[in-house]
């Protein structure tokens, strides 16, 4: 078994993730999550309770059938089984395991996962949320080059006690930003699902310890060249967090949306 720390969880995996640093601590390894191949997983099953396109679920179990990749079965916040198609692209397979599968595990553990990026400032963390293309990752990279530590990019996990849980030492950037900053691209691109983005490893500027959340900035574009800031009302803060929560379809189908709403509050 390969051993990793992903979103603060000890993960034992049958599949190798070469883009991640292996777990090298000498202490006893007791995995929080198991990722394993399961040939008994069926293709095109009937849903156990609910069905939405390729999603089939019960409150603590989620079955996903991904075109041209395979099937994934995530249960109880601790187990990810997968069965790839014979011609499945390995990058796509790892992308789904590290992406939606691990995000589902976090939700099953009542952790909030935002579409955002975070960095450490002093003794607290700052999060940037926003729709794709708003510059979250570019902002994080620019801040990192000022000497601050990256906590997460794309998927930002927040625990029940309001701590940002570091994800992976990877930032995803558009090619023009990579070229402008003369950055080295990772040879592995499994976490990059967006066309045109590439993964950059930032392990020298990565903080691996959970940090309390203090500020969340939601990035939006506007016509002016000036940067403006507006404090949101309490209700707008809540709707913004909900709007930028990752994998809402999976939350709704799994019956975890009410728990997520409570956590956001």
Coordinates of N, CA and C in Angstrom, one line a residue, residues 6-243:
X6 N -3.6 13.4 2.8 CA -4.5 14.2 1.9 C -5.5 14.8 2.7
X7 N -5.6 16.2 2.6 CA -6.6 16.9 3.4 C -6.5 16.6 4.9
X8 N -5.3 16.4 5.4 CA -5.1 16.1 6.8 C -5.4 14.6 7.2
X9 N -5.8 13.8 6.2 CA -6.2 12.4 6.5 C -5.0 11.5 6.1
X10 N -4.8 10.4 6.9 CA -3.8 9.4 6.5 C -4.5 8.5 5.5
X11 N -4.0 8.3 4.4 CA -4.6 7.6 3.3 C -3.7 6.4 2.9
X12 N -4.2 5.2 2.9 CA -3.5 4.1 2.3 C -4.2 3.8 1.0
X13 N -3.3 3.7 -0.1 CA -3.9 3.6 -1.4 C -3.2 2.5 -2.3
X14 N -4.0 1.7 -3.0 CA -3.4 0.7 -3.9 C -2.8 1.4 -5.1
X15 N -3.4 2.5 -5.5 CA -2.9 3.2 -6.7 C -1.8 4.3 -6.2
X16 N -0.8 4.4 -7.0 CA 0.3 5.4 -6.7 C -0.1 6.7 -7.2
X17 N 0.1 7.8 -6.3 CA 0.0 9.2 -6.7 C 1.3 9.8 -6.7
X18 N 2.0 9.8 -7.9 CA 3.4 10.2 -8.0 C 3.5 11.8 -7.8
X19 N 2.4 12.5 -7.9 CA 2.5 13.9 -7.7 C 2.4 14.3 -6.2
X20 N 2.2 13.3 -5.3 CA 2.1 13.6 -3.9 C 3.4 13.1 -3.2
X21 N 3.8 13.8 -2.1 CA 4.8 13.3 -1.3 C 4.4 12.1 -0.5
X22 N 5.1 11.0 -0.5 CA 4.7 9.8 0.4 C 4.8 10.1 1.8
X23 N 4.0 9.4 2.6 CA 4.1 9.5 4.1 C 5.4 8.8 4.6
X24 N 6.3 9.6 5.1 CA 7.6 9.0 5.5 C 7.9 9.0 7.0
X25 N 6.9 9.3 7.8 CA 7.0 9.4 9.3 C 7.3 8.0 9.8
X26 N 8.0 7.9 10.9 CA 8.3 6.6 11.5 C 7.2 6.1 12.5
X27 N 6.3 7.0 12.8 CA 5.2 6.6 13.7 C 4.3 5.6 13.0
X28 N 3.6 4.9 13.9 CA 2.6 3.8 13.4 C 1.6 4.5 12.4
X29 N 1.4 3.8 11.3 CA 0.5 4.4 10.3 C -0.9 3.6 10.4
X30 N -1.9 4.4 10.9 CA -3.2 3.8 11.0 C -4.1 4.7 10.0
X31 N -4.4 4.1 8.8 CA -5.1 5.0 7.8 C -6.5 5.4 8.2
X32 N -6.8 6.7 7.9 CA -8.2 7.2 8.0 C -9.0 6.8 6.8
X33 N -8.4 6.6 5.7 CA -9.1 6.4 4.4 C -8.3 5.3 3.7
X34 N -9.1 4.4 3.1 CA -8.5 3.3 2.2 C -9.0 3.5 0.8
X35 N -8.1 3.6 -0.1 CA -8.4 3.6 -1.6 C -7.9 2.3 -2.2
X36 N -8.9 1.6 -2.8 CA -8.6 0.2 -3.3 C -9.4 -0.1 -4.5
X37 N -8.8 -1.0 -5.3 CA -9.4 -1.5 -6.5 C -10.4 -2.6 -6.1
X38 N -11.6 -2.6 -6.7 CA -12.6 -3.6 -6.4 C -13.3 -4.1 -7.7
X39 N -12.9 -5.2 -8.2 CA -13.4 -5.8 -9.4 C -14.9 -6.1 -9.3
X40 N -15.4 -6.2 -8.1 CA -16.8 -6.6 -7.9 C -17.8 -5.4 -8.1
X41 N -17.2 -4.2 -8.2 CA -18.1 -3.0 -8.5 C -18.8 -3.2 -9.8
X42 N -20.1 -3.0 -9.8 CA -20.9 -3.2 -11.1 C -20.9 -1.9 -11.9
X43 N -21.0 -2.1 -13.2 CA -21.3 -0.9 -14.1 C -22.8 -0.9 -14.4
X44 N -23.3 0.4 -14.5 CA -24.7 0.6 -14.8 C -25.6 -0.1 -13.8
X45 N -25.4 0.1 -12.5 CA -26.3 -0.5 -11.5 C -27.6 0.3 -11.4
X46 N -28.6 -0.2 -10.7 CA -29.7 0.5 -10.4 C -29.5 1.2 -9.1
X47 N -30.0 2.4 -8.9 CA -29.7 3.2 -7.7 C -30.3 2.6 -6.4
X48 N -29.5 2.6 -5.3 CA -30.1 2.1 -4.1 C -31.2 2.9 -3.5
X49 N -31.2 4.2 -3.6 CA -32.3 5.0 -3.1 C -32.6 6.2 -4.0
X50 N -31.6 6.8 -4.5 CA -31.8 8.0 -5.4 C -30.9 7.9 -6.6
X51 N -31.3 8.7 -7.7 CA -30.5 8.6 -8.9 C -30.5 10.0 -9.6
X52 N -29.3 10.5 -10.0 CA -29.2 11.7 -10.7 C -28.1 11.5 -11.7
X53 N -28.5 11.3 -13.0 CA -27.5 11.0 -14.0 C -26.6 9.8 -13.6
X54 N -25.4 10.1 -13.4 CA -24.4 9.0 -13.1 C -24.2 8.9 -11.6
X55 N -25.0 9.4 -10.8 CA -24.8 9.4 -9.3 C -25.9 8.6 -8.6
X56 N -25.5 7.7 -7.8 CA -26.4 6.8 -7.0 C -26.0 6.8 -5.6
X57 N -26.9 7.0 -4.7 CA -26.5 7.3 -3.3 C -27.4 6.9 -2.2
X58 N -26.9 6.8 -1.0 CA -27.6 6.8 0.3 C -26.8 7.8 1.1
X59 N -27.3 8.1 2.3 CA -26.7 9.2 3.1 C -25.2 9.1 3.3
X60 N -24.6 7.9 3.5 CA -23.2 7.7 3.7 C -22.5 6.9 2.7
X61 N -23.2 6.7 1.5 CA -22.6 5.9 0.4 C -22.9 6.6 -0.9
X62 N -21.9 6.7 -1.7 CA -22.0 7.4 -3.0 C -21.4 6.6 -4.1
X63 N -22.2 6.3 -5.1 CA -21.7 5.5 -6.3 C -21.7 6.4 -7.5
X64 N -20.5 6.5 -8.2 CA -20.3 7.4 -9.3 C -19.9 6.6 -10.5
X65 N -20.6 6.8 -11.6 CA -20.2 6.1 -12.9 C -19.7 7.2 -13.8
X66 N -18.4 7.3 -14.1 CA -17.8 8.4 -14.9 C -17.5 7.8 -16.3
X67 N -18.1 8.5 -17.3 CA -17.8 8.1 -18.7 C -16.3 8.0 -19.0
X68 N -15.9 7.0 -19.6 CA -14.5 6.8 -20.1 C -13.5 6.7 -19.0
X69 N -13.9 6.6 -17.8 CA -13.0 6.4 -16.7 C -13.3 5.1 -15.9
X70 N -14.5 5.0 -15.3 CA -14.8 3.8 -14.5 C -15.8 4.2 -13.5
X71 N -15.9 3.4 -12.4 CA -16.9 3.6 -11.4 C -16.1 3.7 -10.0
X72 N -16.8 4.5 -9.1 CA -16.2 4.8 -7.8 C -17.3 4.6 -6.8
X73 N -16.9 4.1 -5.6 CA -17.9 3.8 -4.6 C -17.2 4.4 -3.3
X74 N -17.8 5.4 -2.7 CA -17.3 6.1 -1.5 C -18.3 5.9 -0.4
X75 N -17.8 5.4 0.7 CA -18.7 5.1 1.8 C -18.1 5.4 3.2
X76 N -19.0 5.9 4.1 CA -18.7 6.0 5.5 C -17.5 6.9 5.9
X77 N -17.1 7.8 5.0 CA -16.1 8.7 5.2 C -14.7 8.1 5.4
X78 N -14.5 6.8 4.9 CA -13.3 6.1 5.2 C -12.9 5.2 4.1
X79 N -13.7 5.0 3.1 CA -13.4 3.9 2.1 C -13.8 4.4 0.7
X80 N -12.8 4.3 -0.2 CA -13.0 4.6 -1.7 C -12.6 3.4 -2.5
X81 N -13.6 2.7 -3.1 CA -13.3 1.6 -4.0 C -13.5 2.1 -5.5
X82 N -12.6 1.6 -6.4 CA -12.7 2.0 -7.8 C -12.5 0.8 -8.7
X83 N -13.2 0.9 -9.8 CA -13.0 -0.1 -10.9 C -12.9 0.7 -12.2
X84 N -11.6 0.8 -12.7 CA -11.5 1.6 -14.0 C -11.8 0.8 -15.2
X85 N -12.2 1.4 -16.3 CA -12.4 0.8 -17.5 C -11.0 0.3 -18.0
X86 N -11.0 -0.7 -18.9 CA -9.7 -1.2 -19.4 C -8.9 -0.2 -20.1
X87 N -9.5 0.8 -20.8 CA -8.7 1.8 -21.5 C -8.8 3.2 -20.8
X88 N -9.0 3.1 -19.5 CA -9.1 4.4 -18.8 C -7.8 5.1 -18.7
X89 N -7.8 6.4 -18.9 CA -6.6 7.3 -18.7 C -6.3 7.3 -17.3
X90 N -5.0 7.0 -16.9 CA -4.6 7.0 -15.6 C -4.6 8.4 -14.9
X91 N -4.3 9.4 -15.7 CA -4.4 10.8 -15.1 C -5.8 11.1 -14.7
X92 N -6.8 10.7 -15.6 CA -8.2 11.0 -15.2 C -8.6 10.2 -14.0
X93 N -8.1 8.9 -13.9 CA -8.5 8.1 -12.8 C -8.0 8.7 -11.5
X94 N -6.7 9.2 -11.5 CA -6.2 9.8 -10.3 C -6.9 11.1 -10.0
X95 N -7.3 11.8 -11.0 CA -8.0 13.1 -10.9 C -9.3 12.9 -10.1
X96 N -10.0 11.9 -10.5 CA -11.3 11.7 -9.8 C -11.1 11.1 -8.4
X97 N -10.1 10.3 -8.1 CA -9.8 9.9 -6.8 C -9.4 11.0 -5.9
X98 N -8.5 11.9 -6.3 CA -8.0 13.0 -5.5 C -9.1 14.1 -5.5
X99 N -9.9 14.2 -6.5 CA -10.9 15.2 -6.6 C -12.2 14.9 -5.9
X100 N -13.2 14.5 -6.7 CA -14.6 14.3 -6.2 C -14.6 13.2 -5.1
X101 N -13.8 12.2 -5.2 CA -13.9 11.1 -4.2 C -13.4 11.6 -2.9
X102 N -12.3 12.3 -2.8 CA -11.8 12.8 -1.5 C -12.7 13.9 -1.0
X103 N -13.3 14.7 -1.9 CA -14.2 15.7 -1.5 C -15.4 15.1 -0.8
X104 N -15.9 14.0 -1.4 CA -17.0 13.3 -0.8 C -16.7 12.7 0.6
X105 N -15.5 12.2 0.7 CA -15.0 11.7 2.0 C -15.1 12.8 3.0
X106 N -14.6 14.0 2.6 CA -14.6 15.1 3.6 C -16.1 15.5 4.0
X107 N -17.0 15.5 3.0 CA -18.4 15.8 3.3 C -19.0 14.8 4.2
X108 N -18.6 13.5 4.0 CA -19.2 12.4 4.9 C -18.6 12.6 6.3
X109 N -17.5 13.3 6.4 CA -16.9 13.6 7.8 C -17.4 15.0 8.3
X110 N -18.4 15.6 7.6 CA -19.0 16.9 8.0 C -17.9 18.0 7.9
X111 N -17.1 17.9 6.9 CA -16.1 19.0 6.7 C -16.6 19.8 5.5
X112 N -16.6 21.1 5.5 CA -17.0 22.0 4.4 C -15.8 22.0 3.4
X113 N -16.1 21.9 2.1 CA -15.1 22.0 1.1 C -15.5 23.1 0.1
X114 N -14.8 24.2 0.1 CA -15.1 25.3 -0.8 C -14.2 25.3 -2.1
X115 N -14.8 25.9 -3.1 CA -14.0 26.1 -4.3 C -13.2 27.4 -4.1
X116 N -12.0 27.2 -3.6 CA -11.2 28.3 -3.2 C -9.8 28.0 -2.9
X117 N -9.0 29.0 -2.6 CA -7.6 28.8 -2.3 C -7.3 29.5 -1.0
X118 N -6.3 29.0 -0.3 CA -6.0 29.6 1.0 C -4.5 29.7 1.3
X119 N -4.1 30.7 2.1 CA -2.8 30.9 2.5 C -2.7 31.3 4.0
X120 N -1.5 31.1 4.5 CA -1.3 31.4 5.9 C -0.7 32.8 6.0
X121 N -1.4 33.6 6.9 CA -0.9 35.0 7.2 C -0.8 35.1 8.7
X122 N 0.4 35.3 9.2 CA 0.6 35.4 10.7 C 0.2 34.1 11.3
X123 N -0.8 34.1 12.2 CA -1.2 32.9 12.8 C -2.7 32.5 12.4
X124 N -3.1 33.0 11.3 CA -4.4 32.6 10.8 C -4.4 32.4 9.3
X125 N -5.5 32.0 8.7 CA -5.6 31.7 7.3 C -6.6 32.7 6.6
X126 N -6.3 32.9 5.3 CA -7.1 33.8 4.5 C -7.5 32.9 3.3
X127 N -8.8 33.0 2.9 CA -9.4 32.2 1.8 C -9.9 33.1 0.7
X128 N -9.6 32.7 -0.5 CA -10.2 33.4 -1.7 C -11.1 32.4 -2.4
X129 N -12.4 32.8 -2.4 CA -13.4 32.0 -3.2 C -13.7 32.8 -4.5
X130 N -14.5 32.2 -5.4 CA -14.9 32.8 -6.6 C -15.1 31.8 -7.7
X131 N -15.8 32.2 -8.7 CA -16.0 31.3 -9.9 C -14.7 31.1 -10.6
X132 N -14.7 30.1 -11.5 CA -13.5 29.8 -12.3 C -13.1 31.1 -13.1
X133 N -11.8 31.3 -13.2 CA -11.3 32.4 -14.0 C -11.2 33.7 -13.2
X134 N -11.6 33.8 -11.9 CA -11.5 35.0 -11.1 C -10.2 35.3 -10.6
X135 N -9.2 34.4 -10.7 CA -7.8 34.6 -10.3 C -7.5 34.2 -8.9
X136 N -8.2 33.2 -8.4 CA -7.9 32.7 -7.0 C -6.5 32.1 -7.0
X137 N -6.1 31.2 -7.9 CA -4.8 30.5 -7.9 C -3.7 31.5 -8.3
X138 N -4.0 32.4 -9.2 CA -3.0 33.4 -9.5 C -2.7 34.3 -8.3
X139 N -3.7 34.7 -7.6 CA -3.5 35.5 -6.4 C -2.7 34.7 -5.3
X140 N -3.0 33.4 -5.2 CA -2.3 32.6 -4.2 C -0.8 32.5 -4.6
X141 N -0.5 32.3 -5.9 CA 0.9 32.2 -6.3 C 1.6 33.6 -6.1
X142 N 0.9 34.7 -6.4 CA 1.6 36.0 -6.2 C 1.9 36.2 -4.7
X143 N 1.0 35.8 -3.9 CA 1.2 36.0 -2.4 C 2.3 35.0 -1.9
X144 N 2.3 33.8 -2.5 CA 3.4 32.9 -2.2 C 4.8 33.5 -2.5
X145 N 4.9 34.2 -3.6 CA 6.1 34.7 -4.0 C 6.5 35.9 -3.2
X146 N 5.6 36.4 -2.3 CA 5.9 37.4 -1.3 C 6.4 36.7 0.0
X147 N 6.4 35.4 0.0 CA 7.0 34.7 1.2 C 6.0 34.0 2.1
X148 N 4.7 34.0 1.7 CA 3.7 33.4 2.5 C 3.4 32.0 2.1
X149 N 2.9 31.2 3.0 CA 2.7 29.7 2.8 C 1.3 29.4 2.2
X150 N 1.3 28.5 1.2 CA 0.1 28.0 0.6 C -0.5 26.9 1.5
X151 N -1.8 27.0 1.7 CA -2.5 25.9 2.4 C -3.3 25.0 1.5
X152 N -3.9 25.6 0.5 CA -4.7 24.8 -0.5 C -5.0 25.6 -1.7
X153 N -5.3 24.9 -2.8 CA -5.8 25.5 -4.0 C -6.9 24.7 -4.6
X154 N -7.9 25.3 -5.2 CA -9.0 24.7 -5.8 C -10.0 24.1 -4.8
X155 N -9.6 23.2 -3.9 CA -10.4 22.6 -2.9 C -9.9 23.0 -1.6
X156 N -10.7 23.8 -0.8 CA -10.3 24.3 0.5 C -11.2 23.7 1.5
X157 N -10.7 22.8 2.4 CA -11.4 22.1 3.4 C -11.4 22.9 4.7
X158 N -12.6 23.0 5.3 CA -12.7 23.7 6.6 C -13.4 22.8 7.6
X159 N -12.7 22.6 8.7 CA -13.2 21.6 9.7 C -14.3 22.3 10.5
X160 N -14.9 21.5 11.4 CA -16.1 21.9 12.2 C -15.6 23.0 13.2
X161 N -14.3 23.0 13.6 CA -13.8 24.0 14.5 C -13.1 25.2 13.7
X162 N -13.5 25.4 12.5 CA -13.1 26.5 11.7 C -11.6 26.6 11.4
X163 N -11.0 25.4 11.1 CA -9.6 25.4 10.7 C -9.5 25.0 9.2
X164 N -8.7 25.7 8.5 CA -8.4 25.2 7.1 C -7.5 24.0 7.2
X165 N -7.9 23.0 6.6 CA -7.1 21.7 6.5 C -6.3 21.7 5.2
X166 N -5.0 21.8 5.3 CA -4.1 21.8 4.1 C -4.4 20.6 3.2
X167 N -4.4 20.9 1.9 CA -4.7 19.8 0.9 C -3.4 19.2 0.3
X168 N -2.9 19.8 -0.7 CA -1.7 19.2 -1.4 C -0.8 20.4 -1.8
X169 N 0.5 20.2 -1.9 CA 1.4 21.3 -2.3 C 1.4 21.5 -3.8
X170 N 0.2 21.8 -4.3 CA 0.0 22.0 -5.8 C -0.9 23.2 -6.0
X171 N -0.5 24.0 -7.0 CA -1.3 25.1 -7.4 C -1.6 25.0 -8.9
X172 N -2.8 25.2 -9.3 CA -3.2 25.1 -10.7 C -3.3 26.4 -11.4
X173 N -2.5 26.6 -12.5 CA -2.4 27.9 -13.1 C -2.6 27.8 -14.6
X174 N -3.0 29.0 -15.2 CA -3.1 29.1 -16.6 C -1.7 29.2 -17.2
X175 N -1.5 28.8 -18.4 CA -0.2 28.8 -19.1 C 0.4 30.2 -19.1
X176 N -0.4 31.2 -19.3 CA 0.2 32.6 -19.4 C 0.8 33.0 -18.1
X177 N 0.2 32.6 -17.0 CA 0.7 32.9 -15.7 C 2.0 32.1 -15.4
X178 N 2.0 30.9 -15.8 CA 3.2 30.0 -15.6 C 4.4 30.6 -16.3
X179 N 4.1 31.0 -17.6 CA 5.2 31.6 -18.4 C 5.7 32.9 -17.8
X180 N 4.7 33.8 -17.4 CA 5.1 35.1 -16.9 C 5.9 35.0 -15.6
X181 N 5.7 34.0 -14.8 CA 6.4 33.8 -13.5 C 7.6 32.8 -13.6
X182 N 7.8 32.3 -14.9 CA 8.9 31.3 -15.1 C 8.8 30.1 -14.1
X183 N 7.6 29.5 -14.0 CA 7.4 28.4 -13.0 C 7.7 27.1 -13.7
X184 N 8.0 26.1 -12.9 CA 8.2 24.8 -13.4 C 7.0 23.9 -13.2
X185 N 6.5 23.3 -14.3 CA 5.3 22.6 -14.3 C 5.5 21.2 -13.8
X186 N 4.6 20.6 -13.0 CA 4.7 19.2 -12.6 C 4.6 18.3 -13.8
X187 N 5.4 17.2 -13.8 CA 5.3 16.2 -14.9 C 3.9 15.4 -14.8
X188 N 3.3 15.5 -13.7 CA 2.0 14.8 -13.5 C 0.9 15.9 -13.4
X189 N -0.2 15.6 -14.1 CA -1.3 16.6 -14.2 C -2.7 16.0 -13.8
X190 N -2.7 15.1 -12.8 CA -4.0 14.4 -12.6 C -5.1 15.3 -11.9
X191 N -4.6 16.3 -11.1 CA -5.6 17.1 -10.4 C -6.2 18.2 -11.3
X192 N -5.6 18.3 -12.5 CA -6.1 19.4 -13.4 C -7.2 18.9 -14.3
X193 N -8.4 19.3 -14.0 CA -9.6 18.9 -14.8 C -10.0 20.0 -15.7
X194 N -9.5 21.2 -15.5 CA -9.9 22.3 -16.3 C -8.9 22.4 -17.5
X195 N -9.5 22.5 -18.7 CA -8.7 22.6 -19.9 C -7.9 23.9 -19.9
X196 N -6.6 23.7 -20.1 CA -5.7 24.9 -20.2 C -4.9 25.1 -18.9
X197 N -5.3 24.6 -17.8 CA -4.6 24.8 -16.5 C -3.6 23.7 -16.4
X198 N -2.5 24.0 -15.7 CA -1.4 23.0 -15.4 C -1.1 23.1 -13.9
X199 N -0.6 22.0 -13.4 CA -0.2 21.9 -12.0 C 1.2 22.3 -11.7
X200 N 1.4 23.2 -10.7 CA 2.8 23.6 -10.3 C 3.0 23.1 -8.8
X201 N 4.0 22.4 -8.6 CA 4.3 21.9 -7.2 C 5.0 23.1 -6.4
X202 N 4.5 23.3 -5.2 CA 5.0 24.4 -4.4 C 5.3 23.9 -3.0
X203 N 6.0 22.7 -2.9 CA 6.3 22.1 -1.6 C 7.2 23.0 -0.8
X204 N 8.0 23.8 -1.4 CA 8.9 24.7 -0.6 C 8.2 25.8 0.1
X205 N 6.9 26.1 -0.3 CA 6.1 27.2 0.2 C 4.8 26.6 0.7
X206 N 4.8 25.4 1.3 CA 3.6 24.8 1.7 C 3.5 24.6 3.2
X207 N 2.3 24.9 3.8 CA 2.1 24.7 5.2 C 1.2 23.5 5.4
X208 N 1.7 22.5 6.2 CA 1.0 21.3 6.3 C 0.1 21.2 7.6
X209 N 0.1 22.2 8.4 CA -0.6 22.2 9.6 C -1.9 23.0 9.5
X210 N -3.0 22.5 10.1 CA -4.3 23.3 10.1 C -4.2 24.7 10.7
X211 N -4.8 25.6 10.1 CA -4.7 27.0 10.6 C -6.1 27.6 10.7
X212 N -6.5 28.3 11.8 CA -7.8 28.9 11.9 C -8.1 29.9 10.8
X213 N -9.4 29.9 10.4 CA -9.9 30.8 9.4 C -10.2 32.2 10.0
X214 N -9.7 33.2 9.4 CA -10.1 34.6 9.9 C -10.8 35.4 8.8
X215 N -10.4 35.3 7.5 CA -11.0 36.1 6.5 C -11.4 35.2 5.3
X216 N -12.5 35.5 4.6 CA -12.8 34.9 3.3 C -13.2 36.0 2.4
X217 N -12.4 36.1 1.3 CA -12.7 37.1 0.2 C -13.3 36.4 -1.0
X218 N -14.4 36.9 -1.4 CA -15.0 36.3 -2.7 C -14.7 37.2 -3.8
X219 N -13.9 36.7 -4.8 CA -13.4 37.5 -5.9 C -14.4 37.6 -7.0
X220 N -14.6 38.8 -7.5 CA -15.5 39.1 -8.6 C -14.9 40.0 -9.6
X221 N -15.2 39.9 -10.9 CA -14.7 40.9 -11.9 C -15.7 42.1 -12.0
X222 N -15.1 43.2 -12.4 CA -16.0 44.4 -12.7 C -15.3 45.2 -13.7
X223 N -16.0 46.3 -14.2 CA -15.4 47.1 -15.3 C -14.3 48.0 -15.0
X224 N -14.2 48.4 -13.7 CA -13.2 49.4 -13.3 C -11.8 48.7 -13.1
X225 N -10.8 49.5 -13.3 CA -9.4 49.1 -13.1 C -9.0 49.1 -11.6
X226 N -9.9 49.7 -10.8 CA -9.6 49.9 -9.4 C -10.1 48.6 -8.6
X227 N -9.3 48.3 -7.5 CA -9.8 47.2 -6.7 C -10.7 47.8 -5.6
X228 N -11.8 47.2 -5.4 CA -12.8 47.6 -4.4 C -13.1 46.4 -3.5
X229 N -13.5 46.8 -2.2 CA -13.9 45.7 -1.2 C -15.2 46.1 -0.6
X230 N -16.1 45.2 -0.4 CA -17.4 45.4 0.1 C -17.7 44.3 1.2
X231 N -18.0 44.8 2.4 CA -18.4 43.8 3.4 C -19.8 43.3 3.2
X232 N -19.9 42.0 3.3 CA -21.2 41.3 3.0 C -22.1 41.3 4.2
X233 N -23.4 41.3 4.0 CA -24.3 41.0 5.1 C -24.2 39.6 5.6
X234 N -24.8 39.3 6.7 CA -24.7 38.0 7.3 C -25.4 37.0 6.3
X235 N -26.5 37.3 5.8 CA -27.2 36.4 4.8 C -26.4 36.2 3.6
X236 N -25.8 37.3 3.1 CA -25.0 37.2 1.8 C -23.8 36.3 2.1
X237 N -23.2 36.4 3.3 CA -22.0 35.6 3.6 C -22.4 34.1 3.5
X238 N -23.6 33.8 4.0 CA -24.0 32.4 4.0 C -24.2 31.9 2.6
X239 N -25.0 32.7 1.8 CA -25.3 32.3 0.4 C -24.0 32.2 -0.4
X240 N -23.0 33.0 -0.1 CA -21.7 33.0 -0.9 C -21.0 31.7 -0.6
X241 N -20.9 31.3 0.7 CA -20.3 30.0 1.1 C -21.0 28.9 0.4
X242 N -22.3 28.9 0.5 CA -23.1 27.8 -0.2 C -22.8 27.7 -1.7
X243 N -22.8 28.9 -2.3 CA -22.6 29.0 -3.7 C -21.3 28.5 -4.2

